[in-house]
Tab-separated table of C-alpha atoms and ligand atoms in Angstrom:
chain	number	residue	atom	x	y	z
A	2	MET	CA	-44.708	21.043	-25.761
A	3	ASN	CA	-47.766	20.656	-24.232
A	4	LEU	CA	-48.661	16.978	-24.843
A	5	ASN	CA	-52.111	15.618	-24.495
A	6	LYS	CA	-52.990	12.422	-26.125
A	7	ASN	CA	-56.424	13.051	-26.741
A	8	ASN	CA	-55.519	16.108	-28.896
A	9	PRO	CA	-54.614	14.676	-32.665
A	10	LYS	CA	-53.087	17.908	-33.435
A	11	SER	CA	-50.606	17.779	-30.488
A	12	MET	CA	-49.610	14.252	-31.666
A	13	ARG	CA	-49.115	15.315	-35.363
A	14	LYS	CA	-47.002	17.961	-34.130
A	15	LEU	CA	-44.980	15.652	-32.153
A	16	LYS	CA	-44.692	12.975	-34.980
A	17	TYR	CA	-43.587	15.807	-37.156
A	18	SER	CA	-40.662	16.979	-34.748
A	19	LEU	CA	-39.236	13.517	-34.255
A	20	VAL	CA	-39.150	12.934	-37.828
A	21	LEU	CA	-37.115	16.409	-38.258
A	22	ASP	CA	-34.777	15.216	-35.408
A	23	GLU	CA	-34.219	11.917	-37.244
A	24	LYS	CA	-33.376	13.331	-40.518
A	25	ILE	CA	-31.101	15.729	-38.622
A	26	VAL	CA	-29.185	12.905	-36.721
A	27	LYS	CA	-29.048	11.020	-39.886
A	28	SER	CA	-27.228	13.599	-42.062
A	29	ARG	CA	-25.041	14.459	-38.977
A	30	CYS	CA	-24.302	10.512	-38.763
A	31	PHE	CA	-23.567	10.461	-42.406
A	32	ARG	CA	-21.205	13.165	-42.155
A	33	LEU	CA	-19.300	11.655	-39.267
A	34	THR	CA	-19.230	8.112	-40.898
A	35	LYS	CA	-17.632	9.717	-43.974
A	36	ARG	CA	-14.999	11.573	-42.095
A	37	ILE	CA	-14.107	8.782	-39.975
A	38	THR	CA	-13.957	6.450	-43.368
A	39	PHE	CA	-11.717	9.242	-44.815
A	40	ALA	CA	-9.369	9.291	-41.974
A	41	ALA	CA	-9.205	5.687	-41.512
A	42	PHE	CA	-8.287	5.460	-45.138
A	43	LYS	CA	-5.704	8.114	-44.712
A	44	ILE	CA	-4.296	6.274	-42.048
A	45	PHE	CA	-4.441	2.937	-43.699
A	46	THR	CA	-2.771	4.297	-46.660
A	47	VAL	CA	-0.039	5.985	-44.531
A	48	ILE	CA	0.657	2.663	-42.906
A	49	PHE	CA	0.589	0.999	-46.116
A	50	LEU	CA	3.044	3.009	-47.561
A	51	VAL	CA	5.657	2.766	-44.462
A	52	VAL	CA	5.272	-1.051	-44.147
A	53	PHE	CA	4.945	-2.258	-47.845
A	54	VAL	CA	6.891	0.639	-49.718
A	55	VAL	CA	9.133	2.497	-47.313
A	56	PHE	CA	10.389	-0.356	-45.311
A	57	PRO	CA	11.196	-2.504	-48.256
A	58	LEU	CA	13.139	0.283	-49.722
A	59	ILE	CA	14.984	0.856	-46.513
A	60	PHE	CA	15.749	-2.776	-46.569
A	61	LYS	CA	17.120	-2.457	-50.011
A	62	TYR	CA	19.598	0.158	-49.622
A	63	SER	CA	20.789	-0.932	-45.981
A	64	TYR	CA	23.345	-3.478	-45.826
A	65	GLY	CA	22.966	-3.489	-41.932
A	66	LEU	CA	19.344	-4.547	-42.086
A	67	GLN	CA	19.790	-7.033	-44.259
A	68	CYS	CA	22.378	-8.588	-42.263
A	69	ARG	CA	20.533	-8.662	-39.260
A	70	VAL	CA	17.606	-10.101	-41.143
A	71	VAL	CA	19.729	-12.941	-42.644
A	72	PHE	CA	21.728	-13.711	-39.592
A	73	LEU	CA	19.190	-12.762	-36.857
A	74	ASN	CA	22.022	-12.559	-34.573
A	75	PHE	CA	20.680	-9.997	-32.372
A	76	ILE	CA	17.845	-12.428	-31.134
A	77	HIS	CA	19.073	-14.201	-28.210
A	78	VAL	CA	18.483	-13.844	-24.195
A	79	ALA	CA	21.892	-12.356	-22.922
A	80	TYR	CA	20.774	-11.991	-19.239
A	81	GLN	CA	20.173	-15.791	-19.089
A	82	SER	CA	23.382	-16.689	-20.859
A	83	ASP	CA	26.323	-18.165	-19.137
A	84	PHE	CA	28.403	-19.679	-21.171
A	85	SER	CA	31.129	-20.676	-18.643
A	86	GLN	CA	28.809	-22.738	-16.847
A	87	PRO	CA	27.586	-25.448	-19.244
A	88	GLN	CA	26.272	-27.748	-16.561
A	89	LYS	CA	23.938	-25.143	-15.826
A	90	TYR	CA	21.751	-26.479	-19.075
A	91	GLY	CA	22.393	-30.000	-18.236
A	92	LEU	CA	25.741	-30.573	-19.959
A	93	ASP	CA	28.312	-32.089	-17.453
A	94	GLY	CA	31.835	-32.902	-18.825
A	95	THR	CA	31.958	-29.573	-21.026
A	96	ARG	CA	34.793	-27.412	-21.142
A	97	ASN	CA	34.053	-23.561	-22.299
A	98	LEU	CA	37.060	-21.784	-24.276
A	99	TYR	CA	37.558	-19.138	-26.725
A	100	LEU	CA	39.614	-19.311	-29.822
A	101	PRO	CA	41.447	-16.492	-31.491
A	102	THR	CA	41.298	-16.358	-35.019
A	103	GLU	CA	43.775	-15.248	-37.482
A	104	ASP	CA	41.905	-12.042	-38.322
A	105	GLY	CA	41.519	-10.966	-34.878
A	106	ILE	CA	38.305	-12.423	-33.723
A	107	THR	CA	37.497	-14.769	-30.814
A	108	LEU	CA	35.244	-17.418	-30.852
A	109	GLY	CA	33.342	-18.932	-28.000
A	110	VAL	CA	33.512	-22.603	-28.003
A	111	TRP	CA	32.048	-25.782	-26.129
A	112	GLN	CA	33.718	-29.222	-26.053
A	113	ILE	CA	31.336	-31.702	-25.170
A	114	LEU	CA	32.681	-35.118	-24.082
A	115	PRO	CA	31.330	-38.111	-25.332
A	116	GLU	CA	29.195	-39.784	-22.645
A	117	ASN	CA	31.284	-42.513	-22.007
A	118	LEU	CA	34.508	-40.314	-20.983
A	119	VAL	CA	32.734	-37.715	-18.400
A	120	ASN	CA	34.366	-37.832	-15.212
A	121	SER	CA	33.320	-35.351	-12.854
A	122	SER	CA	36.629	-35.043	-11.072
A	123	GLU	CA	38.722	-34.419	-14.160
A	124	THR	CA	37.836	-30.797	-15.231
A	125	ASP	CA	41.360	-29.123	-16.002
A	126	ASP	CA	42.190	-27.763	-19.846
A	127	GLN	CA	44.806	-30.189	-20.313
A	128	TYR	CA	42.209	-33.373	-19.493
A	129	PHE	CA	40.291	-31.884	-22.254
A	130	GLU	CA	43.156	-31.371	-24.725
A	131	ASN	CA	44.582	-34.752	-24.520
A	132	ILE	CA	41.141	-36.442	-24.616
A	133	LEU	CA	40.023	-34.685	-27.628
A	134	GLY	CA	43.171	-36.496	-29.282
A	135	ASN	CA	42.122	-40.083	-28.082
A	136	GLY	CA	40.760	-41.252	-31.762
A	137	GLN	CA	37.218	-41.174	-30.986
A	138	ASP	CA	34.976	-39.790	-33.709
A	139	VAL	CA	34.503	-35.906	-33.453
A	140	VAL	CA	31.550	-33.757	-34.376
A	141	ILE	CA	31.656	-30.128	-35.324
A	142	TYR	CA	28.099	-28.604	-34.738
A	143	HIS	CA	27.049	-25.611	-37.044
A	144	HIS	CA	24.119	-23.846	-35.458
A	145	GLY	CA	21.514	-21.826	-37.680
A	146	ASN	CA	20.453	-18.164	-37.114
A	147	ALA	CA	19.161	-16.756	-34.094
A	148	GLY	CA	20.296	-17.814	-30.734
A	149	THR	CA	23.629	-18.923	-29.480
A	150	ARG	CA	25.455	-22.356	-28.655
A	151	LEU	CA	23.400	-22.623	-25.571
A	152	THR	CA	20.012	-22.302	-26.961
A	153	GLY	CA	17.480	-25.209	-25.780
A	154	HIS	CA	16.842	-27.411	-28.635
A	155	ARG	CA	20.580	-27.278	-29.445
A	156	VAL	CA	21.533	-28.580	-26.284
A	157	GLU	CA	19.011	-31.120	-26.850
A	158	LEU	CA	20.780	-32.160	-29.739
A	159	TYR	CA	24.230	-32.211	-28.242
A	160	LYS	CA	22.826	-34.686	-25.569
A	161	VAL	CA	21.906	-37.017	-28.303
A	162	LEU	CA	25.134	-36.480	-30.164
A	163	ARG	CA	27.354	-37.269	-27.434
A	164	LYS	CA	26.363	-40.623	-27.115
A	165	HIS	CA	28.292	-41.110	-30.535
A	166	PHE	CA	30.536	-38.530	-30.801
A	167	HIS	CA	32.845	-35.729	-29.108
A	168	VAL	CA	30.830	-32.524	-29.893
A	169	ILE	CA	32.549	-29.190	-30.685
A	170	THR	CA	30.063	-26.711	-31.130
A	171	PHE	CA	30.752	-22.528	-31.168
A	172	ASP	CA	29.245	-19.448	-32.118
A	173	TYR	CA	30.139	-17.657	-35.291
A	174	ARG	CA	31.486	-14.032	-35.030
A	175	SER	CA	28.726	-11.571	-33.680
A	176	TYR	CA	26.782	-14.605	-32.143
A	177	GLY	CA	26.839	-15.318	-28.286
A	178	ASP	CA	30.014	-14.184	-26.502
A	179	SER	CA	32.167	-14.363	-29.675
A	180	THR	CA	33.524	-11.021	-31.042
A	181	ASP	CA	30.786	-8.691	-31.959
A	182	VAL	CA	31.248	-7.380	-35.390
A	183	ARG	CA	29.095	-7.370	-38.541
A	184	PRO	CA	29.177	-10.701	-40.070
A	185	SER	CA	28.998	-11.666	-43.803
A	186	GLU	CA	28.799	-14.798	-45.367
A	187	THR	CA	32.403	-15.020	-46.254
A	188	ASP	CA	33.673	-14.072	-42.660
A	189	VAL	CA	31.590	-16.336	-40.859
A	190	VAL	CA	32.638	-19.353	-43.275
A	191	LYS	CA	36.146	-18.035	-42.040
A	192	ASP	CA	35.152	-18.985	-38.516
A	193	CYS	CA	34.010	-22.618	-39.568
A	194	LEU	CA	37.360	-23.229	-41.177
A	195	HIS	CA	38.937	-22.129	-37.992
A	196	ILE	CA	37.269	-24.221	-35.890
A	197	TYR	CA	37.655	-27.215	-38.442
A	198	ASN	CA	41.405	-26.752	-38.418
A	199	TRP	CA	41.774	-26.352	-34.793
A	200	VAL	CA	39.586	-29.641	-34.293
A	201	SER	CA	41.841	-31.448	-37.057
A	202	ASN	CA	45.006	-30.154	-35.450
A	203	ARG	CA	43.965	-32.275	-32.240
A	204	THR	CA	42.105	-35.234	-33.199
A	205	SER	CA	43.284	-38.547	-34.739
A	206	GLY	CA	39.577	-39.534	-34.883
A	207	ASN	CA	37.228	-39.140	-37.932
A	208	ILE	CA	35.673	-35.502	-38.073
A	209	PHE	CA	31.915	-35.304	-38.790
A	210	ILE	CA	29.735	-32.313	-39.610
A	211	TRP	CA	26.136	-31.598	-38.285
A	212	ALA	CA	24.776	-28.402	-39.448
A	213	HIS	CA	21.045	-26.977	-38.949
A	214	SER	CA	19.119	-24.509	-41.094
A	215	LEU	CA	21.362	-21.461	-42.114
A	216	GLY	CA	24.329	-23.417	-40.625
A	217	THR	CA	24.072	-26.184	-43.555
A	218	SER	CA	24.928	-23.468	-46.060
A	219	LEU	CA	27.979	-22.162	-44.121
A	220	ALA	CA	29.257	-25.642	-43.082
A	221	MET	CA	29.101	-26.692	-46.846
A	222	HIS	CA	30.705	-23.485	-47.717
A	223	SER	CA	33.587	-23.909	-45.842
A	224	LEU	CA	33.598	-27.804	-46.852
A	225	ALA	CA	33.800	-26.616	-50.347
A	226	LEU	CA	37.090	-24.577	-49.603
A	227	LEU	CA	38.409	-27.348	-47.836
A	228	GLN	CA	37.943	-29.683	-50.754
A	229	SER	CA	39.890	-27.420	-53.005
A	230	LYS	CA	42.695	-28.150	-50.587
A	231	GLY	CA	42.173	-31.881	-50.571
A	232	ILE	CA	40.395	-32.010	-47.056
A	233	GLN	CA	37.284	-33.729	-46.476
A	234	PRO	CA	35.243	-34.800	-43.342
A	235	MET	CA	34.036	-38.142	-42.862
A	236	GLY	CA	30.544	-37.541	-43.210
A	237	VAL	CA	28.240	-34.736	-43.066
A	238	PHE	CA	24.593	-34.341	-41.648
A	239	LEU	CA	22.437	-31.523	-42.970
A	240	GLU	CA	19.416	-31.075	-40.719
A	241	ALA	CA	16.680	-28.648	-42.416
A	242	PRO	CA	18.816	-27.651	-45.102
A	243	PHE	CA	17.525	-25.166	-48.073
A	244	ASN	CA	19.225	-24.998	-51.382
A	245	ASN	CA	19.860	-21.160	-51.882
A	246	MET	CA	18.951	-17.814	-50.011
A	247	ARG	CA	17.107	-16.871	-53.049
A	248	GLU	CA	14.427	-19.435	-52.666
A	249	GLU	CA	14.718	-19.467	-48.853
A	250	ILE	CA	14.353	-15.616	-48.113
A	251	SER	CA	10.505	-15.588	-48.904
A	252	GLU	CA	10.079	-18.206	-46.659
A	253	PHE	CA	11.595	-16.340	-43.861
A	254	PRO	CA	8.802	-15.452	-41.206
A	255	LEU	CA	9.242	-11.878	-41.363
A	256	ALA	CA	9.294	-11.947	-45.220
A	257	ARG	CA	6.192	-13.794	-45.685
A	258	ILE	CA	3.835	-10.833	-45.390
A	259	PHE	CA	5.900	-9.274	-48.201
A	260	ARG	CA	6.719	-11.677	-50.799
A	261	GLY	CA	3.172	-10.986	-52.670
A	262	LEU	CA	4.373	-7.524	-53.556
A	263	PRO	CA	5.403	-7.181	-57.097
A	264	TRP	CA	8.563	-5.300	-55.787
A	265	PHE	CA	9.599	-7.828	-53.506
A	266	SER	CA	12.169	-9.254	-55.837
A	267	TYR	CA	13.562	-5.674	-56.417
A	268	THR	CA	13.639	-4.689	-52.710
A	269	VAL	CA	14.430	-7.979	-50.975
A	270	ILE	CA	15.699	-10.795	-53.326
A	271	GLU	CA	18.166	-8.929	-55.840
A	272	PRO	CA	19.905	-6.439	-53.111
A	273	LEU	CA	20.736	-9.785	-50.947
A	274	GLN	CA	22.079	-11.405	-53.913
A	275	GLU	CA	24.151	-8.218	-54.795
A	276	ASN	CA	25.395	-7.816	-51.265
A	277	GLY	CA	26.630	-11.401	-51.395
A	278	PHE	CA	23.949	-13.140	-49.203
A	279	THR	CA	23.553	-15.847	-51.736
A	280	PHE	CA	24.160	-19.190	-49.457
A	281	ARG	CA	24.308	-21.519	-52.496
A	282	THR	CA	24.539	-24.687	-50.905
A	283	ASP	CA	23.221	-26.141	-53.993
A	284	ASN	CA	26.632	-25.552	-55.485
A	285	PHE	CA	28.537	-26.241	-52.441
A	286	ILE	CA	27.037	-29.755	-52.401
A	287	CYS	CA	28.416	-30.574	-56.124
A	288	ALA	CA	31.722	-29.699	-54.554
A	289	VAL	CA	32.151	-31.897	-51.339
A	290	ASP	CA	33.574	-35.364	-51.631
A	291	ALA	CA	32.087	-36.914	-48.442
A	292	PRO	CA	28.838	-38.780	-47.812
A	293	ILE	CA	25.673	-36.480	-47.231
A	294	LEU	CA	22.765	-37.612	-44.991
A	295	ILE	CA	19.783	-34.643	-45.134
A	296	LEU	CA	17.262	-34.751	-42.364
A	297	HIS	CA	14.177	-32.786	-42.916
A	298	ALA	CA	10.859	-32.926	-41.232
A	299	GLU	CA	7.659	-32.416	-43.749
A	300	ASP	CA	6.159	-29.857	-41.277
A	301	ASP	CA	9.283	-27.655	-41.079
A	302	HIS	CA	7.714	-24.000	-41.173
A	303	VAL	CA	10.936	-22.026	-41.286
A	304	VAL	CA	12.859	-24.216	-44.181
A	305	PRO	CA	10.083	-25.730	-46.273
A	306	PHE	CA	10.671	-29.433	-46.664
A	307	ARG	CA	10.608	-28.913	-50.432
A	308	LEU	CA	13.784	-26.591	-50.461
A	309	GLY	CA	15.679	-29.346	-48.669
A	310	TYR	CA	14.487	-32.096	-51.059
A	311	LYS	CA	15.316	-29.461	-54.023
A	312	LEU	CA	18.958	-29.633	-52.475
A	313	TYR	CA	18.918	-33.332	-52.555
A	314	GLU	CA	17.825	-33.591	-56.214
A	315	GLU	CA	20.086	-30.899	-57.296
A	316	GLY	CA	23.050	-33.043	-55.311
A	317	LEU	CA	21.892	-36.406	-57.188
A	318	ARG	CA	21.979	-34.392	-60.461
A	319	CYS	CA	25.661	-33.085	-60.016
A	320	ARG	CA	27.335	-35.672	-57.702
A	321	LYS	CA	29.619	-38.216	-59.092
A	322	ALA	CA	29.232	-41.681	-57.470
A	323	THR	CA	32.850	-41.230	-56.139
A	324	GLN	CA	31.996	-38.305	-54.340
A	325	GLY	CA	30.242	-40.372	-51.682
A	326	LYS	CA	26.452	-41.420	-51.035
A	327	LEU	CA	23.749	-38.672	-50.822
A	328	ILE	CA	20.797	-39.839	-48.607
A	329	PHE	CA	17.532	-37.878	-48.045
A	330	HIS	CA	15.766	-38.879	-44.602
A	331	GLY	CA	11.986	-37.177	-44.343
A	332	PHE	CA	10.134	-37.218	-41.209
A	333	ASP	CA	6.307	-37.249	-41.288
A	334	GLY	CA	4.623	-34.123	-40.325
A	335	LYS	CA	2.406	-35.857	-37.897
A	336	TYR	CA	5.356	-36.296	-35.222
A	337	GLY	CA	5.485	-32.289	-35.035
A	338	TYR	CA	9.193	-32.239	-35.157
A	339	ASN	CA	8.957	-29.008	-37.283
A	340	HIS	CA	12.289	-26.842	-37.598
A	341	LYS	CA	14.076	-27.820	-34.464
A	342	TYR	CA	13.329	-31.218	-32.979
A	343	ILE	CA	14.462	-33.938	-35.346
A	344	CYS	CA	16.767	-35.093	-32.300
A	345	ARG	CA	13.402	-36.260	-30.304
A	346	ASP	CA	12.740	-38.999	-33.026
A	347	PRO	CA	13.289	-42.363	-31.179
A	348	GLY	CA	14.966	-43.650	-34.284
A	349	ILE	CA	17.699	-41.135	-34.108
A	350	HIS	CA	20.403	-43.027	-32.671
A	351	ASN	CA	19.978	-45.725	-35.335
A	352	ILE	CA	19.993	-43.133	-37.966
A	353	ILE	CA	23.274	-41.682	-36.799
A	354	ARG	CA	24.915	-45.274	-36.258
A	355	ASN	CA	23.874	-46.220	-39.692
A	356	PHE	CA	25.466	-43.318	-41.369
A	357	VAL	CA	28.538	-43.367	-39.206
A	358	GLU	CA	29.061	-46.996	-40.386
A	359	LEU	CA	28.262	-46.197	-44.053
A	360	ALA	CA	30.622	-43.429	-44.255
A	361	GLU	CA	33.476	-45.317	-42.491
A	362	LYS	CA	32.904	-48.019	-44.885
A	363	GLU	CA	32.899	-45.952	-48.040
A	364	SER	CA	36.206	-44.179	-46.672
A	365	LYS	CA	37.954	-47.701	-46.116
A	366	GLU	CA	36.713	-48.679	-49.748
A	367	LYS	CA	38.447	-45.366	-51.365
A	368	PHE	CA	41.444	-45.698	-49.050
A	369	GLY	CA	41.895	-49.069	-49.923
A	370	LYS	CA	41.574	-48.319	-53.737
A	371	ARG	CA	44.158	-45.422	-53.381
A	372	LEU	CA	46.713	-47.869	-51.893
A	373	ILE	CA	46.265	-50.299	-54.681
A	374	GLU	CA	46.443	-47.441	-57.472
B	27	NAG	C1	38.116	-40.231	-12.741
B	27	NAG	O1	39.436	-39.525	-12.634
B	27	NAG	C2	39.995	-39.832	-11.467
B	27	NAG	C3	41.134	-38.649	-11.377
B	27	NAG	O2	41.855	-38.849	-12.236
B	27	NAG	C4	40.329	-41.320	-11.661
B	27	NAG	O3	40.990	-41.424	-10.192
B	27	NAG	C5	39.219	-42.138	-11.923
B	27	NAG	O4	39.694	-43.249	-12.086
B	27	NAG	C6	38.202	-41.669	-12.968
B	27	NAG	N1	37.374	-42.408	-12.968
B	27	NAG	C7	36.746	-42.850	-14.241
B	27	NAG	C8	35.498	-43.579	-13.929
B	27	NAG	O5	37.393	-43.075	-15.031
B	28	NAG	C1	46.875	-26.275	-37.276
B	28	NAG	O1	48.537	-26.451	-37.339
B	28	NAG	C2	48.962	-25.870	-38.219
B	28	NAG	C3	50.261	-26.396	-38.055
B	28	NAG	O2	50.978	-26.730	-37.062
B	28	NAG	C4	49.120	-24.352	-37.839
B	28	NAG	O3	49.683	-23.539	-38.912
B	28	NAG	C5	47.741	-23.744	-37.769
B	28	NAG	O4	47.797	-22.331	-37.351
B	28	NAG	C6	46.634	-24.695	-36.713
B	28	NAG	N1	45.219	-24.152	-36.796
B	28	NAG	C7	44.697	-24.119	-35.604
B	28	NAG	C8	43.406	-23.245	-36.119
B	28	NAG	O5	44.965	-24.489	-34.599
């Protein structure tokens, strides 16, 4: 184009052609936007269908997937785990051992001596066997899902517990170096029973239970079964417990994005119930004759405080006074203990000591009464 600013005709022509160009670009742009929008919509729909429809449906029909989500037993750092060297994790005076169960399973166990009995020149099995029978109080620790008996926050707790007890901690089947089979609630409870029997065969001291998270339900399930045979521990600590799986499942970090779906119950809650992942701690708590102390932090983001409190309320409702005291101890959210670190509370030693005293006093009163009867 022959541009000449002094020629008005030529300038008009230029303007006109620019407007025309703009129009073409605009309409092309519009078509492109439309195409992109449509493609994005298609992709979004497909993702939505896969994540929120197909995946829940697979979950509904896959027992294996349900199992993995509930137990999270595949989450651990195997390459860093050296179960045979507890001292690597700051636990001296600790023995690593393997216990075979009646149903062909082997359970990995640590026996952690009470702090006052640690003697670095004594490392043979016989010493450990003998010392378990010395009459000192024993606590059996039941860990929650994910990780193993050597996971950091658990080791941190053992160091607190060993100031008061002989500590026995173990991995349920499918966790850590225990036999790798697909777990179920019933089978894992068998592991708890086995450990309880193994300890009670060896100690003349009092047996306490400390359980965390999913472990609270497993421990209480096993204690309810023991109760039916007239066996009960001296006392039970439940750290961050929930009332039952039906209510807890929607709080699982993985489940949170799904719980708003109208089909959440149909694809997630009901199948878990039907397949026996019920974890009815709110039933077991009615059946166990032992004092129970519930510990729960207000800022717990894995097992909400209110579910621990619900369990407490259910216990208050159904337990008879003769079954032992039920105590709830909450921790203010401002301390940041969250799901795993109640053991960092500066008052934890007093809490443990007071509960042990209370449990032993209750037991004496009961035992005294039985003698009189
Ligand atoms: C530790 O064990 C050794 C060997 O049995 C013994 O001689 C020593 O007195 C023990 N130390 C303590 C502090 O008990
Ligand atoms: C405990 O002792 C009883 C009786 O001796 C025995 O039958 C049982 O197998 C033992 N249990 C464990 C887990 O050691």
